mmCIF file of N, CA and C in Angstrom:
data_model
loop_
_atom_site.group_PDB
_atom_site.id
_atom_site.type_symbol
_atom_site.label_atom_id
_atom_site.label_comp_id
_atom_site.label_asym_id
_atom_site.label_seq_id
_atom_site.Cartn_x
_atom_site.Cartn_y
_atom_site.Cartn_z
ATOM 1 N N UNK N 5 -85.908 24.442 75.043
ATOM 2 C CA UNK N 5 -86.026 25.161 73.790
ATOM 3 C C UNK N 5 -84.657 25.618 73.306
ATOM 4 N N UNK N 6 -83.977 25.548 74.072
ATOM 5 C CA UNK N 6 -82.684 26.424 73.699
ATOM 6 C C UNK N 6 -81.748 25.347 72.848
ATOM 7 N N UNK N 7 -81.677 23.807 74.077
ATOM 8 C CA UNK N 7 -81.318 22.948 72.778
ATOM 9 C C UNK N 7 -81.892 22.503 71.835
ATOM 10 N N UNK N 8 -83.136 22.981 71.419
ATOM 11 C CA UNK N 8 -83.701 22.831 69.705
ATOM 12 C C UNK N 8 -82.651 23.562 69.111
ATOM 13 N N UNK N 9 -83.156 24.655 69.668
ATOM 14 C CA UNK N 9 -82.337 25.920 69.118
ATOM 15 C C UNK N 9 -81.029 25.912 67.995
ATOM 16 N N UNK N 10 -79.802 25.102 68.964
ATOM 17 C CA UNK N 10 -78.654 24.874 69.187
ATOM 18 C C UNK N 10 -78.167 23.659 67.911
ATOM 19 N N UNK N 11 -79.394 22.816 68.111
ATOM 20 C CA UNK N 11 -79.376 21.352 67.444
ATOM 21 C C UNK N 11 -79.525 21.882 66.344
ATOM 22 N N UNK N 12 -81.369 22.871 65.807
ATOM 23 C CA UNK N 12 -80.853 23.585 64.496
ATOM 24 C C UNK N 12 -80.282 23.832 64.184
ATOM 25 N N UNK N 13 -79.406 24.765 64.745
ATOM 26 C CA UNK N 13 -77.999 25.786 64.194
ATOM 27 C C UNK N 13 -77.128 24.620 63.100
ATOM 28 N N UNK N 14 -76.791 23.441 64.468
ATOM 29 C CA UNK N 14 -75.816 22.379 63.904
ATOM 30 C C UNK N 14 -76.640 22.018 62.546
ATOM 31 N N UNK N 15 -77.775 21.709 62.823
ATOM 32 C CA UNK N 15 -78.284 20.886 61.375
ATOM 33 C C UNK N 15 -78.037 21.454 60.596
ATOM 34 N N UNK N 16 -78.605 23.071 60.084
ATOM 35 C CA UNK N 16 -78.363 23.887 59.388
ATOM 36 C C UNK N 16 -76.984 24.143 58.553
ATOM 37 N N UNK N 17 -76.352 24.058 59.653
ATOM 38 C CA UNK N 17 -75.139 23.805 59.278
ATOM 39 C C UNK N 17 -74.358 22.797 58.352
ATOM 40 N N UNK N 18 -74.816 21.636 58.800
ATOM 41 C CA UNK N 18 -74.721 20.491 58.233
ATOM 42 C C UNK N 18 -75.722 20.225 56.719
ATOM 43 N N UNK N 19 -75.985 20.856 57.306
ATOM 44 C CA UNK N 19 -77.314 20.715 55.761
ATOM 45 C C UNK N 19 -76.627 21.904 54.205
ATOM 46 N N UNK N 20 -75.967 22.132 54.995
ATOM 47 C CA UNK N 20 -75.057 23.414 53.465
ATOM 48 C C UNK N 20 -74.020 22.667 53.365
ATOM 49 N N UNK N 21 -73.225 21.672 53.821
ATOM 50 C CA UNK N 21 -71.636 20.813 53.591
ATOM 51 C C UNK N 21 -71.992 20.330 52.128
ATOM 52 N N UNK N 22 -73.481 19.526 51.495
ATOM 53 C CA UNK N 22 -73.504 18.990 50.680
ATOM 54 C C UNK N 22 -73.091 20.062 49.755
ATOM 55 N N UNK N 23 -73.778 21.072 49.538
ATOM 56 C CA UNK N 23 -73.725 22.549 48.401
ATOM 57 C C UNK N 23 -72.129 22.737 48.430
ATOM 58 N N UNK N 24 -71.326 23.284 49.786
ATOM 59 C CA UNK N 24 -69.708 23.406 49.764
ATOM 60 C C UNK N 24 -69.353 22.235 48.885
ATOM 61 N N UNK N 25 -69.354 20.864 49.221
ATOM 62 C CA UNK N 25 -68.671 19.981 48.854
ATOM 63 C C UNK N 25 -69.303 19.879 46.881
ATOM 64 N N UNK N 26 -70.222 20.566 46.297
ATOM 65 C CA UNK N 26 -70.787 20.386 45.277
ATOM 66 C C UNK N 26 -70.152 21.597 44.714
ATOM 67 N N UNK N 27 -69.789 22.770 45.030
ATOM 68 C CA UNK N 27 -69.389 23.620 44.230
ATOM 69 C C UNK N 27 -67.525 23.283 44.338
ATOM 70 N N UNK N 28 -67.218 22.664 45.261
ATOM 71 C CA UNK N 28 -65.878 22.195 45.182
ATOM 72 C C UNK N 28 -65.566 21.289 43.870
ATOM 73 N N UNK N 29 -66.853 20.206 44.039
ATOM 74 C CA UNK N 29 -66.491 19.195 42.826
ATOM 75 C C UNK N 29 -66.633 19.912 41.618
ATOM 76 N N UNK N 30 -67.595 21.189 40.947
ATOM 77 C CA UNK N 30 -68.055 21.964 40.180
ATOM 78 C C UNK N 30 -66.676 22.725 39.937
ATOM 79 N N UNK N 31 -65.759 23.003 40.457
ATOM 80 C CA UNK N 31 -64.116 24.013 40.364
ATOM 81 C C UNK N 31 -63.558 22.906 39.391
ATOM 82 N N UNK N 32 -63.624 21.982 40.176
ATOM 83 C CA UNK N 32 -62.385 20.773 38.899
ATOM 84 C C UNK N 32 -62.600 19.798 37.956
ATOM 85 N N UNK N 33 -63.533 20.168 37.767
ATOM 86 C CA UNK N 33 -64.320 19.363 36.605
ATOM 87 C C UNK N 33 -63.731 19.822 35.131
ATOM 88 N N UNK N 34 -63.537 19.195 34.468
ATOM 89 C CA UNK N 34 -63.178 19.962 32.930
ATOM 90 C C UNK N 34 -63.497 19.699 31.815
ATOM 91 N N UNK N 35 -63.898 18.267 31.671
ATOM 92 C CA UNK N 35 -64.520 17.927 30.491
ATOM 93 C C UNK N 35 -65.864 17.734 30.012
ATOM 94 N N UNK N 36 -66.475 18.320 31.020
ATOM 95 C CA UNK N 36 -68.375 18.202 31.022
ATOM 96 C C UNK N 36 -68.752 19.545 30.730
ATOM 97 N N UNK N 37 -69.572 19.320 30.150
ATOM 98 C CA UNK N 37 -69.971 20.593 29.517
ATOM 99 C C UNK N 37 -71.060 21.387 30.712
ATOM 100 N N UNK N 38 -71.886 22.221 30.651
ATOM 101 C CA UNK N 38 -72.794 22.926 31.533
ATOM 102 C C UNK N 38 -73.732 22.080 32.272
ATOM 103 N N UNK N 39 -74.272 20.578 31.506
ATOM 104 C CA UNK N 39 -75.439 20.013 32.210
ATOM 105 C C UNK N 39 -74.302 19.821 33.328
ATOM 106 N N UNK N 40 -73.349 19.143 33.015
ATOM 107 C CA UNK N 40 -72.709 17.947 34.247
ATOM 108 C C UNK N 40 -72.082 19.285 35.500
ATOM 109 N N UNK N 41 -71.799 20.392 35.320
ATOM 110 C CA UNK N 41 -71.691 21.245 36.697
ATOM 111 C C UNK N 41 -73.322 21.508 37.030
ATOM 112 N N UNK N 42 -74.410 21.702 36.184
ATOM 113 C CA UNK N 42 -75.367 22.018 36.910
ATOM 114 C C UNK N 42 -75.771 20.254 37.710
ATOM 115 N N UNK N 43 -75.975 19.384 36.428
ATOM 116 C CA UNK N 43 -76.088 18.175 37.653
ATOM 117 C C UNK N 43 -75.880 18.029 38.522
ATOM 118 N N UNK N 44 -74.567 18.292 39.184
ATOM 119 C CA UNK N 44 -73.892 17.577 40.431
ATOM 120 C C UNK N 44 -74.385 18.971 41.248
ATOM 121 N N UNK N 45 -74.352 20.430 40.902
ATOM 122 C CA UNK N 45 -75.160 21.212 41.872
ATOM 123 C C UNK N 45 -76.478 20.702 42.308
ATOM 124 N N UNK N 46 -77.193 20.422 41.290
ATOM 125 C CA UNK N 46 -78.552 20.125 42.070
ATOM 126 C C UNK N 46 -78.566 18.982 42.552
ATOM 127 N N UNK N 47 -78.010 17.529 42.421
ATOM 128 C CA UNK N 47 -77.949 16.248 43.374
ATOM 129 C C UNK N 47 -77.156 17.066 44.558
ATOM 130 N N UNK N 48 -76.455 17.737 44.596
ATOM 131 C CA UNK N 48 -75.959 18.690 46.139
ATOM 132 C C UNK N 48 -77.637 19.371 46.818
ATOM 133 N N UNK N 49 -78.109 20.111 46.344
ATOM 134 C CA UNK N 49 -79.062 20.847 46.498
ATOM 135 C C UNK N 49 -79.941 20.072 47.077
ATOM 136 N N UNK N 50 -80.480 18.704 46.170
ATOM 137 C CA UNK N 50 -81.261 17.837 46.359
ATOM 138 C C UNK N 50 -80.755 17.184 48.370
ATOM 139 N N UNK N 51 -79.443 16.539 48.425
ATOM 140 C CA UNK N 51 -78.942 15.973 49.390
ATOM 141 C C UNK N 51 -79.236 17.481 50.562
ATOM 142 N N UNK N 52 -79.198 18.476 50.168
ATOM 143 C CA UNK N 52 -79.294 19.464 51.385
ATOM 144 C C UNK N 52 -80.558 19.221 51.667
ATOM 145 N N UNK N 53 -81.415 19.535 50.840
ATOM 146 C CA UNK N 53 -82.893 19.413 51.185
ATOM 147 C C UNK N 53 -83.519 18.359 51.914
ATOM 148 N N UNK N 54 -82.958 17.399 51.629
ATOM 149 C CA UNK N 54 -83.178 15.707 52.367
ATOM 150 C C UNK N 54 -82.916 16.067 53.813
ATOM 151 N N UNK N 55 -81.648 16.047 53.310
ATOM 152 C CA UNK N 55 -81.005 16.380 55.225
ATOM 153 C C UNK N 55 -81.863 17.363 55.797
ATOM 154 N N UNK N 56 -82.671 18.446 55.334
ATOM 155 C CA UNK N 56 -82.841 19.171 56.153
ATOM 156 C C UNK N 56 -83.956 18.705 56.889
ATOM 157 N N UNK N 57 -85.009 17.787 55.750
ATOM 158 C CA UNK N 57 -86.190 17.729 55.963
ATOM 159 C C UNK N 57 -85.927 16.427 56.847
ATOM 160 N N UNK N 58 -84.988 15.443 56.818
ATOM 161 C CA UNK N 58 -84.926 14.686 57.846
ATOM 162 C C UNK N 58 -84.751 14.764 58.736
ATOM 163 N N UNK N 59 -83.644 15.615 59.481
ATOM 164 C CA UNK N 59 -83.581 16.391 60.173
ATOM 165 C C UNK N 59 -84.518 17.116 60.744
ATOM 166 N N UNK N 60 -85.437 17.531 60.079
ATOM 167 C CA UNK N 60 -86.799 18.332 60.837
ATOM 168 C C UNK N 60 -87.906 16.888 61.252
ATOM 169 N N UNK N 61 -87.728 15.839 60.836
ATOM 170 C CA UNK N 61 -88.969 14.754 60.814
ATOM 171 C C UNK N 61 -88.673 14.132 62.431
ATOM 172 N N UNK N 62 -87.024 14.019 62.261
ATOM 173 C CA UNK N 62 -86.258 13.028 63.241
ATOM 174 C C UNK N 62 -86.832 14.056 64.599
ATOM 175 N N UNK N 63 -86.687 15.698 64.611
ATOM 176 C CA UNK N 63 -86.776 16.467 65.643
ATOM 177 C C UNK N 63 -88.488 16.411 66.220
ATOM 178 N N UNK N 64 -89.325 16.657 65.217
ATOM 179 C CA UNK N 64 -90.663 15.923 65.720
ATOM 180 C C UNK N 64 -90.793 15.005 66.092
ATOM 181 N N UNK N 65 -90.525 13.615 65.727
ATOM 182 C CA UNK N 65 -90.866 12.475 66.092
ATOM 183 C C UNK N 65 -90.098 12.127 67.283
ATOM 184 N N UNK N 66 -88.928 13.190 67.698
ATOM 185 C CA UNK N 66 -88.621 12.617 68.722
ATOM 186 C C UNK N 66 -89.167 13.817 70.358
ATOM 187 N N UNK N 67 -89.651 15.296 69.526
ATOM 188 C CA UNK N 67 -90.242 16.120 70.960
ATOM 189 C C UNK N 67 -91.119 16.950 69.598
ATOM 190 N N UNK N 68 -91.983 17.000 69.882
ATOM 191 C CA UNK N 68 -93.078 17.363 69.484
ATOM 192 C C UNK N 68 -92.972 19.403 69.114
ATOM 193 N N UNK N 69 -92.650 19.522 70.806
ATOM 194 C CA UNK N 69 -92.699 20.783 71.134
ATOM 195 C C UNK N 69 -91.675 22.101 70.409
ATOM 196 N N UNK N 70 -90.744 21.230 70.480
ATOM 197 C CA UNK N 70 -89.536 21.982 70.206
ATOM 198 C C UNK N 70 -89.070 21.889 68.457
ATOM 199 N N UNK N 71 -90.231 21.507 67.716
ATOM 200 C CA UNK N 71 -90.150 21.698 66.518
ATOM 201 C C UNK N 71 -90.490 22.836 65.707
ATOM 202 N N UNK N 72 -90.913 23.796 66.110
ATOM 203 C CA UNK N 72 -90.864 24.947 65.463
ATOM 204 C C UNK N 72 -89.268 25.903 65.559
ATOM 205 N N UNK N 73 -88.974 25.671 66.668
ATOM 206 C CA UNK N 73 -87.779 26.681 66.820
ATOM 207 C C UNK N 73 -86.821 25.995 65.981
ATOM 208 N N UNK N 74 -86.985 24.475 66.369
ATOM 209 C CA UNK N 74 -86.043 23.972 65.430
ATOM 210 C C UNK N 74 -85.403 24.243 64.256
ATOM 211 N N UNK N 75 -86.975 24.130 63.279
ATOM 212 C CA UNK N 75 -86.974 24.506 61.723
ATOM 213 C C UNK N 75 -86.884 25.839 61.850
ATOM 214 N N UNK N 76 -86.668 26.743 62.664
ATOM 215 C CA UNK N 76 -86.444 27.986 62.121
ATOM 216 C C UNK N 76 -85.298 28.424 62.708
ATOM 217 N N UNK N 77 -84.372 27.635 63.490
ATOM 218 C CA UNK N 77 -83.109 27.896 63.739
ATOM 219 C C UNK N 77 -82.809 27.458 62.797
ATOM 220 N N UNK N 78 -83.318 26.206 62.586
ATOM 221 C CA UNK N 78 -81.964 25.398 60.778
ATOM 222 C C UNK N 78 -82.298 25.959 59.588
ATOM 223 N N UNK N 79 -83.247 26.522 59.370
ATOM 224 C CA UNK N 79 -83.541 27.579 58.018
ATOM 225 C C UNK N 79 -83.031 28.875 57.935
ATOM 226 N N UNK N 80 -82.478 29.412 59.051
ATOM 227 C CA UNK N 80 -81.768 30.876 59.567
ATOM 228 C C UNK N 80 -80.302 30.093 59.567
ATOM 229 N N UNK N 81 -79.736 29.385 60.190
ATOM 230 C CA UNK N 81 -78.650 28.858 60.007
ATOM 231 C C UNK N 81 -78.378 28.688 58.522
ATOM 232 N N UNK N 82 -78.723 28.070 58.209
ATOM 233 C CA UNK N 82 -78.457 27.432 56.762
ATOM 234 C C UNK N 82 -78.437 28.612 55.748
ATOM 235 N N UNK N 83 -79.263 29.555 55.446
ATOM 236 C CA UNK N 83 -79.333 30.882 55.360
ATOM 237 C C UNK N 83 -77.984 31.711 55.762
ATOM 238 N N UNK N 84 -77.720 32.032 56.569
ATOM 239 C CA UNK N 84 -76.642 32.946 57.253
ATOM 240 C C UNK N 84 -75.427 31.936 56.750
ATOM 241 N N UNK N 85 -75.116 30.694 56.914
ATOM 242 C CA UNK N 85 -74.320 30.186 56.460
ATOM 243 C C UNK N 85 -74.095 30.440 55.048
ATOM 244 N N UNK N 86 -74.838 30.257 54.307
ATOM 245 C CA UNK N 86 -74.932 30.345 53.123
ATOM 246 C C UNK N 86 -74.656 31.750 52.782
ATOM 247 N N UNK N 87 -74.790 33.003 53.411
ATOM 248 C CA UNK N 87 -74.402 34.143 52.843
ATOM 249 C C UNK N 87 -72.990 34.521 53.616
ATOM 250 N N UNK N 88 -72.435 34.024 54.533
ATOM 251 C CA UNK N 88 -71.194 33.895 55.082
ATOM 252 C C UNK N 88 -70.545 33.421 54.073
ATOM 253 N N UNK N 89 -70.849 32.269 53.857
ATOM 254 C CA UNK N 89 -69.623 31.797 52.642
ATOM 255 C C UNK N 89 -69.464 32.201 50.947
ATOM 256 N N UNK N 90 -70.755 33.013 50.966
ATOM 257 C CA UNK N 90 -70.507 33.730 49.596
ATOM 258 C C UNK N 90 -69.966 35.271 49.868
ATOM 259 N N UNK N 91 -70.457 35.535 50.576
ATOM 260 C CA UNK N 91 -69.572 37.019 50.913
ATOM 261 C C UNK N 91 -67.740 36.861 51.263
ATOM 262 N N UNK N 92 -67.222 35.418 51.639
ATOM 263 C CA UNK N 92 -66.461 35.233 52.102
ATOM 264 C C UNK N 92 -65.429 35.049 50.959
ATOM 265 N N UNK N 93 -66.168 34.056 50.291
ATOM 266 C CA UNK N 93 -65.592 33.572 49.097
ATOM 267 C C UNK N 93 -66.018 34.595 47.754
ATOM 268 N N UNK N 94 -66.469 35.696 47.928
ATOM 269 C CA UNK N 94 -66.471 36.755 46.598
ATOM 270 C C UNK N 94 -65.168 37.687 47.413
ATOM 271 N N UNK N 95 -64.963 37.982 48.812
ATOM 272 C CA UNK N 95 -63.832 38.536 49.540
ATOM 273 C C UNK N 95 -62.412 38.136 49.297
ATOM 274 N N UNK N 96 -62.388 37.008 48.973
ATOM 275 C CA UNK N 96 -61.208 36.736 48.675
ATOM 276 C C UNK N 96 -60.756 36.350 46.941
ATOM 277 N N UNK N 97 -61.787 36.619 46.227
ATOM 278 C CA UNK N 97 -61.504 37.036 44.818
ATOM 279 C C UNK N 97 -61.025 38.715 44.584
ATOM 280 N N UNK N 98 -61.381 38.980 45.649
ATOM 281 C CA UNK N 98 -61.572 40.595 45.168
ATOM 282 C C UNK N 98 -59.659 40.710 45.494
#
């Protein structure tokens, strides 16, 4: 159980790179008006969600048991990640 655990964390993890790497492309963009930064956020959003849910399919189909902790290590990960890097990144505006 502990490496579900662990494996979540990573997924979780991995499952927010798309959103980082989408609000990165969203900074240098300049000639698109509002759809084209919200576009490329939500094809980010979209790619997190994939990953996550594949990520949760791949962890069932391969142990049955250890799929609950899983999805709720990588939904707490992904979560905590996600407020790490906005607290982090409003910290260094300030």
């Amino acid at each position: 159980m502990a490496l579900a655990i662990a494996l979540g964390v990573l997924a979780g993890i991995a499952g927010f790179a798309p959103l980082v790497f989408g609000l990165h492309r969203v900074k240098h963009m300049t000639d698109s008006g509002n759809l084209g930064h919200m576009g490329v956020l939500m094809l980010c959003l979209i790619v997190s969600f994939v990953l996550m849910f594949a990520f949760a399919i791949i962890c069932i189909n391969v142990n049955r048991d250890a799929a609950l902790p899983f999805v709720l290590s990588e939904a707490g990960a992904l979560s905590v990640t996600a407020i790490i890097f906005g607290v982090s990144r409003l910290a260094r505006k300030s």
